[in-house]
Amino acid sequence: HVQLVESGGGSVQPGGSLRLSCVYSGLAESRVCMGWFRQVPGKEHEGVAIIEGDGSTDYLDSVKGRFTISKDKAQNTLFLQMQALKPEDTAYYYCATDPFSYQRCWSADFDYRGQGTQVTVS
């Protein structure tokens, strides 16, 4: 079955950087929709970045130019490089995948997700 395990969260000052990692397993095909999401208590989950089956990427407007999503297929790992972090980036971040979709990923059903990792910028 599909498993996703995140790491790399922590506390950082504004302007700092963090890299989140998500090791995935159980996917029959790695060229599927994968993404990073975040949630602040009391607010809706927010899609931060997605990577489609063909490798194309897209981002939430507020993180464009600061965050980079990438995938290392050899290591079965999804990354989120975060730079120039702002206090408003503080949230619980998790990776997710829809193993049945490979394109138009913002519309995918990201039903498989990891346990998440806290990112605090202050």
mmCIF file with all atom_site columns, C-alpha atoms in Angstrom:
data_model
loop_
_atom_site.group_PDB
_atom_site.id
_atom_site.type_symbol
_atom_site.label_atom_id
_atom_site.label_alt_id
_atom_site.label_comp_id
_atom_site.label_asym_id
_atom_site.label_entity_id
_atom_site.label_seq_id
_atom_site.pdbx_PDB_ins_code
_atom_site.Cartn_x
_atom_site.Cartn_y
_atom_site.Cartn_z
_atom_site.occupancy
_atom_site.B_iso_or_equiv
_atom_site.pdbx_formal_charge
_atom_site.auth_seq_id
_atom_site.auth_comp_id
_atom_site.auth_asym_id
_atom_site.auth_atom_id
_atom_site.pdbx_PDB_model_num
ATOM 1   C CA . HIS A 1 1   ? 0.000  0.000  0.000   1.00 0.00 ? 1   HIS A CA 1
ATOM 2   C CA . VAL A 1 2   ? 1.030  3.606  -0.485  1.00 0.00 ? 2   VAL A CA 1
ATOM 3   C CA . GLN A 1 3   ? 3.100  5.149  2.262   1.00 0.00 ? 3   GLN A CA 1
ATOM 4   C CA . LEU A 1 4   ? 4.508  8.662  2.556   1.00 0.00 ? 4   LEU A CA 1
ATOM 5   C CA . VAL A 1 5   ? 6.904  9.765  5.293   1.00 0.00 ? 5   VAL A CA 1
ATOM 6   C CA . GLU A 1 6   ? 7.957  13.394 5.656   1.00 0.00 ? 6   GLU A CA 1
ATOM 7   C CA . SER A 1 7   ? 10.950 14.891 7.382   1.00 0.00 ? 7   SER A CA 1
ATOM 8   C CA . GLY A 1 8   ? 12.848 18.161 7.463   1.00 0.00 ? 8   GLY A CA 1
ATOM 9   C CA . GLY A 1 9   ? 10.518 20.517 9.260   1.00 0.00 ? 9   GLY A CA 1
ATOM 10  C CA . GLY A 1 10  ? 11.610 22.775 12.079  1.00 0.00 ? 10  GLY A CA 1
ATOM 11  C CA . SER A 1 11  ? 11.926 26.346 13.255  1.00 0.00 ? 11  SER A CA 1
ATOM 12  C CA . VAL A 1 12  ? 13.680 29.038 11.273  1.00 0.00 ? 12  VAL A CA 1
ATOM 13  C CA . GLN A 1 13  ? 13.946 32.809 11.269  1.00 0.00 ? 13  GLN A CA 1
ATOM 14  C CA . PRO A 1 14  ? 12.291 34.892 8.546   1.00 0.00 ? 14  PRO A CA 1
ATOM 15  C CA . GLY A 1 15  ? 14.399 34.807 5.413   1.00 0.00 ? 15  GLY A CA 1
ATOM 16  C CA . GLY A 1 16  ? 15.739 31.381 6.251   1.00 0.00 ? 16  GLY A CA 1
ATOM 17  C CA . SER A 1 17  ? 15.515 28.116 4.336   1.00 0.00 ? 17  SER A CA 1
ATOM 18  C CA . LEU A 1 18  ? 14.320 24.590 4.937   1.00 0.00 ? 18  LEU A CA 1
ATOM 19  C CA . ARG A 1 19  ? 14.094 21.485 2.786   1.00 0.00 ? 19  ARG A CA 1
ATOM 20  C CA . LEU A 1 20  ? 11.300 19.026 3.336   1.00 0.00 ? 20  LEU A CA 1
ATOM 21  C CA . SER A 1 21  ? 11.627 15.431 2.200   1.00 0.00 ? 21  SER A CA 1
ATOM 22  C CA . CYS A 1 22  ? 8.942  12.845 1.589   1.00 0.00 ? 22  CYS A CA 1
ATOM 23  C CA . VAL A 1 23  ? 9.940  9.235  1.050   1.00 0.00 ? 23  VAL A CA 1
ATOM 24  C CA . TYR A 1 24  ? 7.214  7.357  -0.767  1.00 0.00 ? 24  TYR A CA 1
ATOM 25  C CA . SER A 1 25  ? 6.601  3.674  -1.342  1.00 0.00 ? 25  SER A CA 1
ATOM 26  C CA . GLY A 1 26  ? 3.922  1.393  -2.697  1.00 0.00 ? 26  GLY A CA 1
ATOM 27  C CA . LEU A 1 27  ? 3.301  3.364  -5.874  1.00 0.00 ? 27  LEU A CA 1
ATOM 28  C CA . ALA A 1 28  ? 2.952  1.180  -8.929  1.00 0.00 ? 28  ALA A CA 1
ATOM 29  C CA . GLU A 1 29  ? 3.990  4.123  -11.069 1.00 0.00 ? 29  GLU A CA 1
ATOM 30  C CA . SER A 1 30  ? 5.971  7.118  -9.811  1.00 0.00 ? 30  SER A CA 1
ATOM 31  C CA . ARG A 1 31  ? 4.829  9.348  -12.684 1.00 0.00 ? 31  ARG A CA 1
ATOM 32  C CA . VAL A 1 32  ? 1.667  10.395 -10.920 1.00 0.00 ? 32  VAL A CA 1
ATOM 33  C CA . CYS A 1 33  ? 0.413  13.544 -9.265  1.00 0.00 ? 33  CYS A CA 1
ATOM 34  C CA . MET A 1 34  ? 2.347  14.414 -6.131  1.00 0.00 ? 34  MET A CA 1
ATOM 35  C CA . GLY A 1 35  ? 2.268  17.537 -4.074  1.00 0.00 ? 35  GLY A CA 1
ATOM 36  C CA . TRP A 1 36  ? 2.937  19.433 -0.904  1.00 0.00 ? 36  TRP A CA 1
ATOM 37  C CA . PHE A 1 37  ? 0.122  20.869 1.147   1.00 0.00 ? 37  PHE A CA 1
ATOM 38  C CA . ARG A 1 38  ? -0.078 22.825 4.369   1.00 0.00 ? 38  ARG A CA 1
ATOM 39  C CA . GLN A 1 39  ? -2.567 23.554 7.062   1.00 0.00 ? 39  GLN A CA 1
ATOM 40  C CA . VAL A 1 40  ? -2.839 26.125 9.795   1.00 0.00 ? 40  VAL A CA 1
ATOM 41  C CA . PRO A 1 41  ? -5.205 25.247 12.664  1.00 0.00 ? 41  PRO A CA 1
ATOM 42  C CA . GLY A 1 42  ? -8.626 26.695 11.960  1.00 0.00 ? 42  GLY A CA 1
ATOM 43  C CA . LYS A 1 43  ? -7.952 27.199 8.265   1.00 0.00 ? 43  LYS A CA 1
ATOM 44  C CA . GLU A 1 44  ? -8.483 25.143 5.135   1.00 0.00 ? 44  GLU A CA 1
ATOM 45  C CA . HIS A 1 45  ? -5.791 22.879 3.765   1.00 0.00 ? 45  HIS A CA 1
ATOM 46  C CA . GLU A 1 46  ? -3.786 24.728 1.119   1.00 0.00 ? 46  GLU A CA 1
ATOM 47  C CA . GLY A 1 47  ? -2.013 23.285 -1.888  1.00 0.00 ? 47  GLY A CA 1
ATOM 48  C CA . VAL A 1 48  ? 1.525  24.664 -1.973  1.00 0.00 ? 48  VAL A CA 1
ATOM 49  C CA . ALA A 1 49  ? 3.172  22.927 -4.916  1.00 0.00 ? 49  ALA A CA 1
ATOM 50  C CA . ILE A 1 50  ? 2.423  20.069 -7.284  1.00 0.00 ? 50  ILE A CA 1
ATOM 51  C CA . ILE A 1 51  ? 4.434  18.014 -9.692  1.00 0.00 ? 51  ILE A CA 1
ATOM 52  C CA . GLU A 1 52  ? 2.693  16.249 -12.532 1.00 0.00 ? 52  GLU A CA 1
ATOM 53  C CA . GLY A 1 53  ? 3.495  12.925 -14.134 1.00 0.00 ? 53  GLY A CA 1
ATOM 54  C CA . ASP A 1 54  ? 5.519  14.572 -16.879 1.00 0.00 ? 54  ASP A CA 1
ATOM 55  C CA . GLY A 1 55  ? 7.578  16.496 -14.318 1.00 0.00 ? 55  GLY A CA 1
ATOM 56  C CA . SER A 1 56  ? 5.938  19.861 -14.806 1.00 0.00 ? 56  SER A CA 1
ATOM 57  C CA . THR A 1 57  ? 5.398  21.862 -11.650 1.00 0.00 ? 57  THR A CA 1
ATOM 58  C CA . ASP A 1 58  ? 3.097  24.545 -10.364 1.00 0.00 ? 58  ASP A CA 1
ATOM 59  C CA . TYR A 1 59  ? 2.893  26.587 -7.201  1.00 0.00 ? 59  TYR A CA 1
ATOM 60  C CA . LEU A 1 60  ? 0.626  28.561 -4.966  1.00 0.00 ? 60  LEU A CA 1
ATOM 61  C CA . ASP A 1 61  ? 1.044  32.202 -5.996  1.00 0.00 ? 61  ASP A CA 1
ATOM 62  C CA . SER A 1 62  ? 2.359  33.259 -2.597  1.00 0.00 ? 62  SER A CA 1
ATOM 63  C CA . VAL A 1 63  ? 5.295  30.818 -2.770  1.00 0.00 ? 63  VAL A CA 1
ATOM 64  C CA . LYS A 1 64  ? 6.276  31.223 -6.425  1.00 0.00 ? 64  LYS A CA 1
ATOM 65  C CA . GLY A 1 65  ? 9.937  32.105 -6.741  1.00 0.00 ? 65  GLY A CA 1
ATOM 66  C CA . ARG A 1 66  ? 10.649 30.956 -3.167  1.00 0.00 ? 66  ARG A CA 1
ATOM 67  C CA . PHE A 1 67  ? 9.675  27.272 -3.098  1.00 0.00 ? 67  PHE A CA 1
ATOM 68  C CA . THR A 1 68  ? 10.797 24.501 -5.432  1.00 0.00 ? 68  THR A CA 1
ATOM 69  C CA . ILE A 1 69  ? 9.238  21.060 -5.668  1.00 0.00 ? 69  ILE A CA 1
ATOM 70  C CA . SER A 1 70  ? 11.291 18.215 -7.103  1.00 0.00 ? 70  SER A CA 1
ATOM 71  C CA . LYS A 1 71  ? 11.377 14.461 -7.171  1.00 0.00 ? 71  LYS A CA 1
ATOM 72  C CA . ASP A 1 72  ? 14.250 11.982 -7.085  1.00 0.00 ? 72  ASP A CA 1
ATOM 73  C CA . LYS A 1 73  ? 12.871 8.803  -8.604  1.00 0.00 ? 73  LYS A CA 1
ATOM 74  C CA . ALA A 1 74  ? 15.980 6.782  -7.748  1.00 0.00 ? 74  ALA A CA 1
ATOM 75  C CA . GLN A 1 75  ? 15.488 7.577  -4.065  1.00 0.00 ? 75  GLN A CA 1
ATOM 76  C CA . ASN A 1 76  ? 11.664 7.543  -4.192  1.00 0.00 ? 76  ASN A CA 1
ATOM 77  C CA . THR A 1 77  ? 11.741 10.944 -2.554  1.00 0.00 ? 77  THR A CA 1
ATOM 78  C CA . LEU A 1 78  ? 9.756  14.136 -3.083  1.00 0.00 ? 78  LEU A CA 1
ATOM 79  C CA . PHE A 1 79  ? 11.351 17.390 -1.953  1.00 0.00 ? 79  PHE A CA 1
ATOM 80  C CA . LEU A 1 80  ? 10.204 20.890 -1.179  1.00 0.00 ? 80  LEU A CA 1
ATOM 81  C CA . GLN A 1 81  ? 12.990 23.429 -1.023  1.00 0.00 ? 81  GLN A CA 1
ATOM 82  C CA . MET A 1 82  ? 11.771 26.514 0.793   1.00 0.00 ? 82  MET A CA 1
ATOM 83  C CA . GLN A 1 83  ? 13.711 29.760 0.726   1.00 0.00 ? 83  GLN A CA 1
ATOM 84  C CA . ALA A 1 84  ? 13.069 33.306 1.895   1.00 0.00 ? 84  ALA A CA 1
ATOM 85  C CA . LEU A 1 85  ? 10.622 31.931 4.419   1.00 0.00 ? 85  LEU A CA 1
ATOM 86  C CA . LYS A 1 86  ? 8.034  34.257 5.898   1.00 0.00 ? 86  LYS A CA 1
ATOM 87  C CA . PRO A 1 87  ? 6.053  34.029 9.136   1.00 0.00 ? 87  PRO A CA 1
ATOM 88  C CA . GLU A 1 88  ? 2.934  33.374 7.062   1.00 0.00 ? 88  GLU A CA 1
ATOM 89  C CA . ASP A 1 89  ? 4.547  30.157 5.806   1.00 0.00 ? 89  ASP A CA 1
ATOM 90  C CA . THR A 1 90  ? 4.186  28.740 9.304   1.00 0.00 ? 90  THR A CA 1
ATOM 91  C CA . ALA A 1 91  ? 2.017  25.645 8.997   1.00 0.00 ? 91  ALA A CA 1
ATOM 92  C CA . TYR A 1 92  ? 1.888  21.888 9.166   1.00 0.00 ? 92  TYR A CA 1
ATOM 93  C CA . TYR A 1 93  ? 3.210  20.608 5.859   1.00 0.00 ? 93  TYR A CA 1
ATOM 94  C CA . TYR A 1 94  ? 2.471  17.219 4.359   1.00 0.00 ? 94  TYR A CA 1
ATOM 95  C CA . CYS A 1 95  ? 3.056  15.472 1.082   1.00 0.00 ? 95  CYS A CA 1
ATOM 96  C CA . ALA A 1 96  ? 0.326  13.666 -0.781  1.00 0.00 ? 96  ALA A CA 1
ATOM 97  C CA . THR A 1 97  ? -0.288 11.729 -3.938  1.00 0.00 ? 97  THR A CA 1
ATOM 98  C CA . ASP A 1 98  ? -3.080 10.609 -6.209  1.00 0.00 ? 98  ASP A CA 1
ATOM 99  C CA . PRO A 1 99  ? -1.791 7.345  -7.685  1.00 0.00 ? 99  PRO A CA 1
ATOM 100 C CA . PHE A 1 100 ? -4.567 7.370  -10.300 1.00 0.00 ? 100 PHE A CA 1
ATOM 101 C CA . SER A 1 101 ? -3.847 10.772 -11.838 1.00 0.00 ? 101 SER A CA 1
ATOM 102 C CA . TYR A 1 102 ? -0.850 12.034 -13.732 1.00 0.00 ? 102 TYR A CA 1
ATOM 103 C CA . GLN A 1 103 ? -2.007 15.378 -15.145 1.00 0.00 ? 103 GLN A CA 1
ATOM 104 C CA . ARG A 1 104 ? -4.223 18.337 -14.209 1.00 0.00 ? 104 ARG A CA 1
ATOM 105 C CA . CYS A 1 105 ? -3.014 17.626 -10.706 1.00 0.00 ? 105 CYS A CA 1
ATOM 106 C CA . TRP A 1 106 ? -4.627 20.624 -9.007  1.00 0.00 ? 106 TRP A CA 1
ATOM 107 C CA . SER A 1 107 ? -7.906 18.760 -9.630  1.00 0.00 ? 107 SER A CA 1
ATOM 108 C CA . ALA A 1 108 ? -6.615 15.402 -8.401  1.00 0.00 ? 108 ALA A CA 1
ATOM 109 C CA . ASP A 1 109 ? -7.839 13.571 -5.317  1.00 0.00 ? 109 ASP A CA 1
ATOM 110 C CA . PHE A 1 110 ? -4.819 13.528 -3.054  1.00 0.00 ? 110 PHE A CA 1
ATOM 111 C CA . ASP A 1 111 ? -6.225 10.786 -0.864  1.00 0.00 ? 111 ASP A CA 1
ATOM 112 C CA . TYR A 1 112 ? -2.866 9.392  0.209   1.00 0.00 ? 112 TYR A CA 1
ATOM 113 C CA . ARG A 1 113 ? -0.875 11.638 2.522   1.00 0.00 ? 113 ARG A CA 1
ATOM 114 C CA . GLY A 1 114 ? 1.922  11.452 5.031   1.00 0.00 ? 114 GLY A CA 1
ATOM 115 C CA . GLN A 1 115 ? 1.820  12.304 8.698   1.00 0.00 ? 115 GLN A CA 1
ATOM 116 C CA . GLY A 1 116 ? 3.225  15.775 8.117   1.00 0.00 ? 116 GLY A CA 1
ATOM 117 C CA . THR A 1 117 ? 5.895  17.965 9.609   1.00 0.00 ? 117 THR A CA 1
ATOM 118 C CA . GLN A 1 118 ? 5.698  21.326 11.363  1.00 0.00 ? 118 GLN A CA 1
ATOM 119 C CA . VAL A 1 119 ? 7.364  24.392 9.871   1.00 0.00 ? 119 VAL A CA 1
ATOM 120 C CA . THR A 1 120 ? 7.600  27.462 12.092  1.00 0.00 ? 120 THR A CA 1
ATOM 121 C CA . VAL A 1 121 ? 8.966  30.792 10.865  1.00 0.00 ? 121 VAL A CA 1
ATOM 122 C CA . SER A 1 122 ? 9.466  33.386 13.587  1.00 0.00 ? 122 SER A CA 1
#
